[in-house]
CSV table of C-alpha atoms in Angstrom, one decimal:
chain,number,residue,atom,x,y,z
A,1,MET,CA,111.7,102.2,133.8
A,2,ASN,CA,114.9,104.1,133.2
A,3,LEU,CA,117.9,102.4,134.8
A,4,CYS,CA,121.0,104.1,136.2
A,5,TYR,CA,123.7,101.8,137.6
A,6,PHE,CA,127.4,101.5,138.2
A,7,PRO,CA,128.8,98.4,136.4
A,8,ALA,CA,131.4,96.4,138.3
A,9,GLY,CA,134.8,98.1,137.9
A,10,ALA,CA,133.5,101.3,136.4
A,11,LEU,CA,135.0,104.6,137.4
A,12,GLU,CA,133.0,106.6,139.9
A,13,GLY,CA,130.9,109.1,138.1
A,14,SER,CA,130.6,106.9,135.0
A,15,ALA,CA,127.2,105.4,135.8
A,16,ALA,CA,125.3,104.3,132.7
A,17,LEU,CA,122.1,105.9,131.6
A,18,ARG,CA,119.8,103.3,130.0
A,19,VAL,CA,118.7,105.1,126.8
A,20,LEU,CA,116.9,102.0,125.4
A,21,GLY,CA,116.2,98.6,126.7
A,22,PRO,CA,114.3,95.4,125.6
A,23,ASP,CA,110.6,96.2,125.4
A,24,ASN,CA,111.3,99.7,126.9
A,25,PRO,CA,111.9,102.9,125.0
A,26,GLY,CA,113.7,104.3,127.9
A,27,ARG,CA,114.7,107.9,127.2
A,28,LEU,CA,113.8,107.7,123.5
A,29,ALA,CA,110.9,109.5,121.9
A,30,VAL,CA,109.8,107.4,119.0
A,31,SER,CA,107.9,109.0,116.1
A,32,ARG,CA,106.5,107.6,112.9
A,33,THR,CA,103.7,108.9,110.6
A,34,GLY,CA,101.0,106.2,110.5
A,35,GLY,CA,100.9,102.7,111.9
A,36,ALA,CA,103.2,99.8,111.1
A,37,GLN,CA,103.2,96.0,111.5
A,38,VAL,CA,105.3,94.3,114.2
A,39,MET,CA,105.6,90.7,115.4
A,40,ALA,CA,104.4,90.5,119.0
A,41,ALA,CA,106.1,88.4,121.6
A,42,SER,CA,103.5,85.7,121.0
A,43,LEU,CA,104.7,85.6,117.3
A,44,SER,CA,101.5,87.1,116.0
A,45,LEU,CA,101.4,90.0,113.5
A,46,ALA,CA,100.1,93.2,115.1
A,47,VAL,CA,99.8,96.9,114.4
A,48,ALA,CA,101.9,99.5,116.2
A,49,THR,CA,100.0,102.8,116.0
A,50,ALA,CA,101.6,106.1,114.8
A,51,ASP,CA,104.4,107.4,117.0
A,52,THR,CA,104.8,104.2,119.0
A,53,PRO,CA,107.9,102.0,119.2
A,54,ARG,CA,107.9,98.5,117.6
A,55,PHE,CA,109.4,95.9,119.9
A,56,ASN,CA,109.8,92.9,117.7
A,57,GLY,CA,109.4,89.2,118.4
A,58,ALA,CA,110.4,87.2,121.5
A,59,ALA,CA,113.6,89.2,122.0
A,60,ARG,CA,111.6,92.5,122.2
A,61,ARG,CA,114.3,94.5,120.4
A,62,LEU,CA,113.3,97.9,118.9
A,63,LEU,CA,112.7,97.5,115.2
A,64,VAL,CA,113.9,100.5,113.2
A,65,GLU,CA,113.2,100.7,109.4
A,66,GLY,CA,113.1,103.3,106.7
A,67,ALA,CA,110.1,104.1,104.5
A,68,ARG,CA,108.9,101.5,102.1
A,69,SER,CA,105.9,100.7,99.9
A,70,ASN,CA,104.2,97.4,99.1
A,71,GLN,CA,103.4,97.5,95.4
A,72,LEU,CA,100.9,94.7,95.6
A,73,ARG,CA,97.4,96.0,95.9
A,74,ASN,CA,96.0,92.9,97.6
A,75,PRO,CA,98.5,91.5,100.1
A,76,ARG,CA,95.5,90.7,102.4
A,77,LEU,CA,94.3,88.3,99.7
A,78,ALA,CA,90.8,89.7,99.6
A,79,GLY,CA,88.4,88.3,97.1
A,80,ALA,CA,89.4,84.6,97.4
A,81,VAL,CA,86.4,82.3,97.4
A,82,VAL,CA,86.7,78.8,98.8
A,83,ALA,CA,85.8,76.0,96.3
A,84,GLY,CA,83.0,73.6,96.5
A,85,SER,CA,83.6,69.9,96.1
A,86,ALA,CA,84.4,70.0,92.4
A,87,ALA,CA,85.0,73.7,91.7
A,88,THR,CA,88.2,75.7,91.7
A,89,GLY,CA,86.9,78.6,93.8
A,90,THR,CA,88.2,82.1,93.1
A,91,LEU,CA,91.7,83.4,93.4
A,92,PRO,CA,92.3,86.6,95.3
A,93,THR,CA,91.6,89.8,93.4
A,94,TYR,CA,94.3,90.8,90.9
A,95,PHE,CA,95.8,87.2,91.0
A,96,SER,CA,95.8,85.0,88.0
A,97,THR,CA,97.4,81.8,86.6
A,98,ILE,CA,99.9,82.3,83.9
A,99,GLY,CA,101.5,79.9,81.4
A,100,ASP,CA,100.8,76.2,80.9
A,101,ALA,CA,99.4,74.4,84.0
A,102,GLY,CA,101.4,71.4,83.1
A,103,GLY,CA,98.8,68.9,84.0
A,104,LEU,CA,97.9,70.4,87.4
A,105,SER,CA,94.5,71.6,88.6
A,106,TRP,CA,94.0,74.0,91.5
A,107,GLN,CA,91.4,74.8,94.2
A,108,VAL,CA,91.1,77.6,96.8
A,109,THR,CA,90.4,75.5,100.0
A,110,GLY,CA,90.5,78.2,102.7
A,111,GLN,CA,90.8,81.8,103.6
A,112,GLY,CA,91.4,83.6,106.9
A,113,SER,CA,94.0,84.8,109.4
A,114,GLU,CA,96.6,82.9,111.3
A,115,ASN,CA,98.4,84.8,114.1
A,116,GLY,CA,97.4,88.0,112.5
A,117,ILE,CA,98.7,87.0,109.0
A,118,PRO,CA,96.0,87.1,106.3
A,119,TYR,CA,96.1,84.0,104.1
A,120,PHE,CA,94.5,81.8,101.5
A,121,ASP,CA,94.9,78.1,101.1
A,122,LEU,CA,95.8,76.7,97.7
A,123,ARG,CA,95.5,73.0,96.6
A,124,LEU,CA,97.5,71.8,93.6
A,125,TYR,CA,96.8,68.3,92.3
A,126,GLY,CA,97.1,66.1,89.1
A,127,THR,CA,99.9,64.4,87.2
A,128,ARG,CA,102.9,66.4,86.0
A,129,GLN,CA,103.3,66.5,82.3
A,130,TYR,CA,106.8,68.0,82.1
A,131,GLY,CA,110.2,67.2,83.5
A,132,SER,CA,111.5,70.7,83.6
A,133,GLY,CA,111.4,72.6,86.9
A,134,ASP,CA,111.0,75.9,85.0
A,135,ALA,CA,107.6,74.7,83.7
A,136,GLY,CA,105.7,74.4,87.0
A,137,TRP,CA,102.3,75.9,88.0
A,138,ARG,CA,102.6,79.7,88.2
A,139,LEU,CA,100.5,82.4,89.9
A,140,ALA,CA,100.8,86.0,89.0
A,141,LEU,CA,100.3,88.4,91.9
A,142,GLU,CA,99.4,91.6,90.0
A,143,GLY,CA,98.4,92.9,86.6
A,144,MET,CA,100.8,92.8,83.7
A,145,THR,CA,101.5,96.6,83.7
A,146,GLN,CA,100.8,97.5,87.4
A,147,ILE,CA,104.3,97.7,88.8
A,148,ALA,CA,106.6,100.2,87.1
A,149,ALA,CA,110.4,99.4,87.3
A,150,GLY,CA,113.6,100.3,85.6
A,151,ASN,CA,117.2,99.3,84.9
A,152,GLY,CA,119.5,99.2,87.9
A,153,GLN,CA,116.7,98.9,90.5
A,154,THR,CA,116.6,96.1,93.1
A,155,TRP,CA,113.3,94.7,94.1
A,156,THR,CA,112.3,92.2,96.8
A,157,THR,CA,109.3,89.9,97.0
A,158,SER,CA,108.3,88.1,100.2
A,159,LEU,CA,105.6,85.9,101.6
A,160,PHE,CA,104.6,83.7,104.4
A,161,ALA,CA,104.1,80.0,103.4
A,162,ARG,CA,103.1,76.8,105.2
A,163,LYS,CA,102.5,73.3,103.8
A,164,LEU,CA,99.1,72.0,105.0
A,165,ALA,CA,98.8,68.7,103.2
A,166,GLY,CA,100.8,66.4,100.9
A,167,THR,CA,102.9,63.6,102.4
A,168,THR,CA,105.5,63.8,99.6
A,169,SER,CA,107.4,67.1,98.8
A,170,VAL,CA,106.9,66.8,95.0
A,171,LEU,CA,106.6,70.5,94.4
A,172,THR,CA,109.1,73.2,95.2
A,173,LEU,CA,108.0,76.7,96.1
A,174,ARG,CA,109.9,79.4,94.1
A,175,ALA,CA,109.5,83.1,93.5
A,176,GLY,CA,110.7,85.6,91.0
A,177,PHE,CA,109.8,88.5,88.7
A,178,ASN,CA,108.5,88.2,85.2
A,179,LEU,CA,110.2,91.0,83.3
A,180,ARG,CA,108.0,93.1,81.1
A,181,SER,CA,108.3,96.0,78.8
A,182,GLU,CA,106.5,99.3,79.3
A,183,THR,CA,103.5,98.0,77.5
A,184,GLY,CA,103.5,94.7,79.4
A,185,SER,CA,104.9,92.4,76.7
A,186,TYR,CA,106.9,89.5,78.0
A,187,LEU,CA,110.7,89.8,78.1
A,188,SER,CA,112.0,87.1,80.5
A,189,LEU,CA,111.7,85.3,83.8
A,190,PRO,CA,114.8,85.5,85.9
A,191,THR,CA,116.0,82.5,88.0
A,192,ALA,CA,114.2,82.3,91.3
A,193,ALA,CA,116.2,83.9,94.2
A,194,PHE,CA,114.7,81.5,96.7
A,195,SER,CA,113.6,78.0,96.2
A,196,GLY,CA,112.4,75.8,99.1
A,197,GLN,CA,109.8,73.7,100.7
A,198,PRO,CA,107.7,75.1,103.6
A,199,SER,CA,107.0,72.8,106.5
A,200,GLY,CA,103.9,72.4,108.5
A,201,ALA,CA,105.2,74.7,111.2
A,202,PRO,CA,103.2,77.9,112.1
A,203,LEU,CA,102.9,80.4,109.3
A,204,ALA,CA,104.5,83.3,111.4
A,205,GLY,CA,107.8,81.4,111.5
A,206,GLN,CA,108.1,80.8,107.8
A,207,ARG,CA,108.7,83.9,105.7
A,208,PHE,CA,110.5,83.6,102.4
A,209,SER,CA,112.0,86.4,100.3
A,210,ALA,CA,113.8,86.9,97.0
A,211,SER,CA,115.6,89.9,95.6
A,212,TYR,CA,116.4,90.8,92.0
A,213,THR,CA,118.4,93.6,90.4
A,214,ILE,CA,117.2,94.7,86.9
A,215,SER,CA,120.0,94.8,84.4
A,216,SER,CA,118.2,95.6,81.2
A,217,ALA,CA,117.2,99.0,79.7
A,218,ASN,CA,114.2,97.2,78.0
A,219,VAL,CA,112.5,96.5,81.3
A,220,GLY,CA,109.6,98.9,82.3
A,221,ARG,CA,107.4,96.6,84.3
A,222,LEU,CA,107.7,93.8,86.8
A,223,LEU,CA,105.2,91.0,87.2
A,224,PRO,CA,105.8,89.2,90.5
A,225,GLU,CA,104.8,85.5,90.7
A,226,ILE,CA,105.1,82.4,92.8
A,227,HIS,CA,105.9,79.2,91.1
A,228,PHE,CA,105.4,75.6,92.2
A,229,ALA,CA,108.0,73.7,90.3
A,230,ASN,CA,108.4,69.9,89.7
A,231,ASN,CA,111.3,68.2,87.9
A,232,THR,CA,109.8,64.8,87.1
A,233,ALA,CA,107.2,64.1,84.5
A,234,GLY,CA,104.5,61.6,85.5
A,235,GLU,CA,104.6,62.2,89.2
A,236,VAL,CA,101.3,62.5,91.0
A,237,VAL,CA,100.8,65.7,92.9
A,238,ASP,CA,98.3,66.5,95.7
A,239,GLU,CA,99.6,69.3,98.0
A,240,THR,CA,98.0,72.2,99.8
A,241,TYR,CA,99.8,75.4,100.8
A,242,ARG,CA,98.8,78.3,103.0
A,243,ILE,CA,100.1,81.6,101.5
A,244,GLY,CA,100.0,84.8,103.5
A,245,ALA,CA,100.9,88.6,103.6
A,246,LEU,CA,102.6,88.9,100.2
A,247,GLN,CA,104.9,91.9,99.6
A,248,VAL,CA,106.8,93.5,96.7
A,249,GLU,CA,109.0,96.4,97.6
A,250,GLN,CA,111.9,98.3,96.0
A,251,GLY,CA,114.9,97.4,98.2
A,252,THR,CA,117.6,94.8,98.6
A,253,SER,CA,115.9,92.9,101.4
A,254,ALA,CA,112.4,92.3,102.8
A,255,SER,CA,111.2,94.7,105.4
A,256,SER,CA,108.4,94.1,107.9
A,257,PRO,CA,105.0,93.4,106.3
A,258,ILE,CA,103.1,96.4,104.8
A,259,LEU,CA,99.4,95.9,104.6
A,260,PRO,CA,96.6,98.3,103.5
A,261,PRO,CA,93.6,98.8,105.8
A,262,ALA,CA,91.2,95.8,105.8
A,263,GLY,CA,88.8,96.2,102.9
A,264,SER,CA,91.2,98.4,100.9
A,265,LEU,CA,92.8,97.3,97.6
A,266,ALA,CA,95.7,99.7,97.1
A,267,VAL,CA,99.4,100.2,97.2
A,268,SER,CA,100.3,100.9,100.8
A,269,SER,CA,103.3,102.5,102.6
A,270,ARG,CA,105.1,102.5,105.9
A,271,GLU,CA,106.9,105.6,107.0
A,272,ALA,CA,110.3,105.6,108.7
A,273,ASP,CA,110.7,105.0,112.4
A,274,LEU,CA,112.5,107.8,114.2
A,275,PRO,CA,113.8,107.0,117.7
A,276,LEU,CA,115.4,110.2,119.1
A,277,TRP,CA,116.9,111.4,122.4
A,278,GLN,CA,117.8,115.1,123.1
A,279,PRO,CA,119.3,115.3,126.5
A,280,PRO,CA,119.1,118.7,128.2
A,281,GLY,CA,122.3,120.7,127.3
A,282,GLY,CA,123.2,118.2,124.6
A,283,PHE,CA,126.2,116.0,124.6
A,284,GLY,CA,129.6,117.0,126.1
A,285,THR,CA,133.0,116.5,124.7
A,286,ARG,CA,133.4,113.1,126.3
A,287,GLY,CA,131.2,110.1,126.3
A,288,THR,CA,130.7,106.3,125.8
A,289,LEU,CA,127.8,104.5,124.1
A,290,VAL,CA,127.3,100.8,124.3
A,291,VAL,CA,124.8,99.2,121.9
A,292,ARG,CA,123.5,95.7,121.4
A,293,ALA,CA,121.8,95.1,118.1
A,294,MET,CA,120.9,92.5,115.4
A,295,LEU,CA,120.9,93.2,111.7
A,296,PRO,CA,119.2,90.5,109.5
A,297,GLN,CA,121.2,91.3,106.4
A,298,ILE,CA,124.4,93.0,105.3
A,299,ALA,CA,124.3,96.6,104.1
A,300,PRO,CA,123.4,97.0,100.5
A,301,PHE,CA,125.7,98.8,98.1
A,302,GLY,CA,125.5,102.6,98.4
A,303,ALA,CA,123.5,102.6,101.7
A,304,SER,CA,124.9,102.0,105.2
A,305,GLN,CA,122.7,100.6,107.9
A,306,GLY,CA,122.8,103.0,110.9
A,307,LEU,CA,123.0,101.9,114.5
A,308,TRP,CA,123.2,105.3,116.0
A,309,GLN,CA,124.2,108.9,115.2
A,310,ILE,CA,125.0,111.8,117.6
A,311,ASP,CA,124.7,115.0,115.6
A,312,ASP,CA,123.8,118.7,115.5
A,313,GLY,CA,120.7,118.2,113.5
A,314,THR,CA,122.6,117.7,110.3
A,315,ASP,CA,124.9,115.1,108.7
A,316,GLN,CA,127.8,117.6,108.6
A,317,ASN,CA,128.8,117.2,112.2
A,318,ARG,CA,128.4,113.8,113.9
A,319,ILE,CA,129.7,110.8,115.6
A,320,GLN,CA,128.3,107.6,114.2
A,321,LEU,CA,128.1,103.8,114.4
A,322,ARG,CA,127.0,101.9,111.3
A,323,ASN,CA,127.1,98.8,109.2
A,324,THR,CA,129.0,100.2,106.3
A,325,SER,CA,127.7,100.0,102.7
A,326,ALA,CA,128.1,96.8,100.7
A,327,GLY,CA,129.2,94.5,103.6
A,328,SER,CA,129.0,93.5,107.2
A,329,ALA,CA,131.7,95.8,108.7
A,330,ILE,CA,130.8,97.7,111.8
A,331,THR,CA,132.3,101.1,111.5
A,332,GLY,CA,132.6,104.2,113.8
A,333,VAL,CA,133.1,107.6,112.2
A,334,VAL,CA,133.8,111.2,113.2
A,335,ASP,CA,132.6,113.9,110.7
A,336,SER,CA,133.2,117.6,111.1
A,337,GLY,CA,132.0,120.2,108.7
A,338,GLY,CA,131.1,117.5,106.2
A,339,THR,CA,134.6,116.1,106.3
A,340,ASN,CA,135.4,112.6,107.6
A,341,LEU,CA,138.1,112.9,110.3
A,342,ALA,CA,138.2,109.4,111.6
A,343,THR,CA,137.0,105.9,110.6
A,344,LEU,CA,137.3,103.0,113.0
A,345,SER,CA,136.6,99.4,111.9
A,346,PRO,CA,136.9,96.8,114.6
A,347,GLY,CA,135.3,93.9,112.7
A,348,ASN,CA,132.2,92.4,111.1
A,349,MET,CA,128.8,91.5,112.4
A,350,VAL,CA,127.1,88.2,111.4
A,351,PRO,CA,123.6,88.8,109.8
A,352,GLY,CA,120.9,87.5,112.2
A,353,THR,CA,123.3,87.3,115.2
A,354,PRO,CA,123.2,89.9,118.0
A,355,PHE,CA,126.4,91.8,118.6
A,356,ARG,CA,127.7,94.5,121.1
A,357,ALA,CA,129.8,97.5,120.3
A,358,ALA,CA,131.2,100.1,122.7
A,359,PHE,CA,132.3,103.5,121.2
A,360,ALA,CA,134.1,106.1,123.4
A,361,TRP,CA,135.1,109.7,122.5
A,362,ALA,CA,137.0,112.7,123.8
A,363,PRO,CA,138.9,115.5,122.1
A,364,GLY,CA,141.6,113.9,120.0
A,365,ASP,CA,140.8,110.5,121.4
A,366,GLN,CA,138.2,108.0,120.1
A,367,ALA,CA,138.0,104.2,120.5
A,368,LEU,CA,135.7,101.4,119.3
A,369,CYS,CA,135.4,97.8,120.3
A,370,LEU,CA,133.2,95.0,118.9
A,371,ASN,CA,132.2,91.9,120.8
A,372,GLY,CA,135.2,92.2,123.2
A,373,GLY,CA,137.8,92.1,120.4
A,374,GLU,CA,140.7,94.4,119.8
A,375,VAL,CA,140.1,98.1,120.4
A,376,GLN,CA,140.5,100.4,117.5
A,377,THR,CA,141.6,104.0,118.2
A,378,ALA,CA,141.7,107.4,116.4
A,379,ALA,CA,142.8,110.9,117.4
A,380,ALA,CA,140.4,113.2,115.6
A,381,ALA,CA,139.1,116.6,116.7
A,382,LEU,CA,135.5,116.5,117.7
A,383,PRO,CA,132.7,118.4,116.0
A,384,ALA,CA,131.0,121.0,118.1
A,385,GLY,CA,127.3,121.4,118.9
A,386,LEU,CA,126.3,117.7,119.2
A,387,THR,CA,122.8,117.9,120.7
A,388,ARG,CA,120.8,114.7,119.9
A,389,LEU,CA,121.0,111.0,119.4
A,390,LEU,CA,119.3,109.1,116.5
A,391,VAL,CA,119.0,105.4,117.1
A,392,GLY,CA,118.8,103.0,114.1
A,393,HIS,CA,119.8,105.6,111.5
A,394,ALA,CA,123.0,106.8,109.7
A,395,SER,CA,121.6,110.0,108.2
A,396,THR,CA,119.2,112.7,109.2
A,397,GLN,CA,117.4,112.0,105.9
A,398,LEU,CA,116.3,108.7,107.3
A,399,ASN,CA,117.5,107.0,104.2
A,400,ARG,CA,120.3,104.9,105.9
A,401,ALA,CA,118.1,103.0,108.4
A,402,ALA,CA,119.1,99.9,110.2
A,403,PHE,CA,116.3,97.8,108.8
A,404,GLY,CA,117.1,95.7,111.9
A,405,GLU,CA,116.7,95.6,115.7
A,406,VAL,CA,118.4,97.5,118.5
A,407,GLU,CA,118.1,95.9,121.9
A,408,LEU,CA,119.8,98.3,124.2
A,409,VAL,CA,121.7,101.6,124.2
A,410,ASP,CA,123.6,102.7,127.3
A,411,TYR,CA,125.3,106.1,127.6
A,412,ARG,CA,128.0,107.4,130.0
A,413,PRO,CA,129.1,111.0,130.0
A,414,THR,CA,132.8,110.0,130.2
A,415,ARG,CA,135.4,108.4,128.0
A,416,LEU,CA,135.8,105.0,129.5
A,417,PRO,CA,139.2,103.3,129.3
A,418,ASN,CA,139.9,100.8,126.6
A,419,PRO,CA,139.8,97.7,128.9
A,420,MET,CA,136.3,98.7,130.0
A,421,LEU,CA,135.2,99.0,126.4
A,422,GLN,CA,136.4,95.4,125.8
A,423,ALA,CA,134.5,94.3,128.9
A,424,LEU,CA,131.3,96.0,128.1
A,425,SER,CA,131.2,95.0,124.4
A,426,GLY,CA,132.1,91.4,125.3
A,427,ALA,CA,129.4,91.0,127.9
A,428,ALA,CA,126.7,88.5,127.4
């Protein structure tokens, strides 16, 4: 249902058009080539088919991401075979143990799906031989030369994990990338970017991720691994973990799970989400947009995270709201003919926390307010020919996606006064 209403205190004729609402695409047409994973309201992983919106989790905000690929060929963990009473069983296809087991034995004790997340269960038991946490039991997730990588690239690995058994948290779950040359020869293992202990809570609520930036020209391959570390020699270990939906992607943070079709062992991709509204006659010279959104991470260096962009079909002429590159600043911009005419910066968002921003424009008069704070103003000329609204993007190339969630977008075809911007952006 598309809502149209007059907020308390609004000027007559400034009724809001609900462009997007929770669990409702409103006026947006959402396109995407191919399906994509999304967390349902019940916190189970589900598939959104091509050209359908992804309303994520209990909050039912619209998830907007750019294109990514999962470089693991077996994130569904196919090929795992549950052990008999005294056997190890079989690890998932392409998985292998690496290094010295350090006194620990392993068993595959289960395989299946929990809330839509494919998993296998791994038991580790024995007596630790070493006192160094870097010498724990290690599991390679791919072949030695499968994932090509190079200097300056940032990669992220992620997985769901749950502890099923083991009364004492002797082991610590870690993750990292084993750096390799072009031929697969060993170079080094970087320090783990995450290190923790999963609880017994449901698998869907326990996703861990680690990112690493390569800083060596000698690196030509990455070998992702998970590592069960223990710092005390002589301790008795008997713990069982559920591991699910593993992912390795080039990027500074983990995106939604990318899984190949069931039965397929191959690198798989997810294309960009494209939520778009093209009102009849385009946008006039005056308007106000209110957005409520949540970004789970700060913007990476060199790539802003877009919240919305009104443009003429190009990046040359636009009004835009974004989380600016290399930080948490929420920024409004006015660009005309490829030249930036105005930049408004009312404050910072907090990763993982929803925020509201109200941006108003008119010829020679723009204003932006974040979470009811101080209104920032500018006096730029407006670009002509603004015809469409992109939600969750800061570029027509779709390479500046939010990689986050947009809950609502309200549009008014008038430039609301600054006190109203404060009220609307400060509302609950």
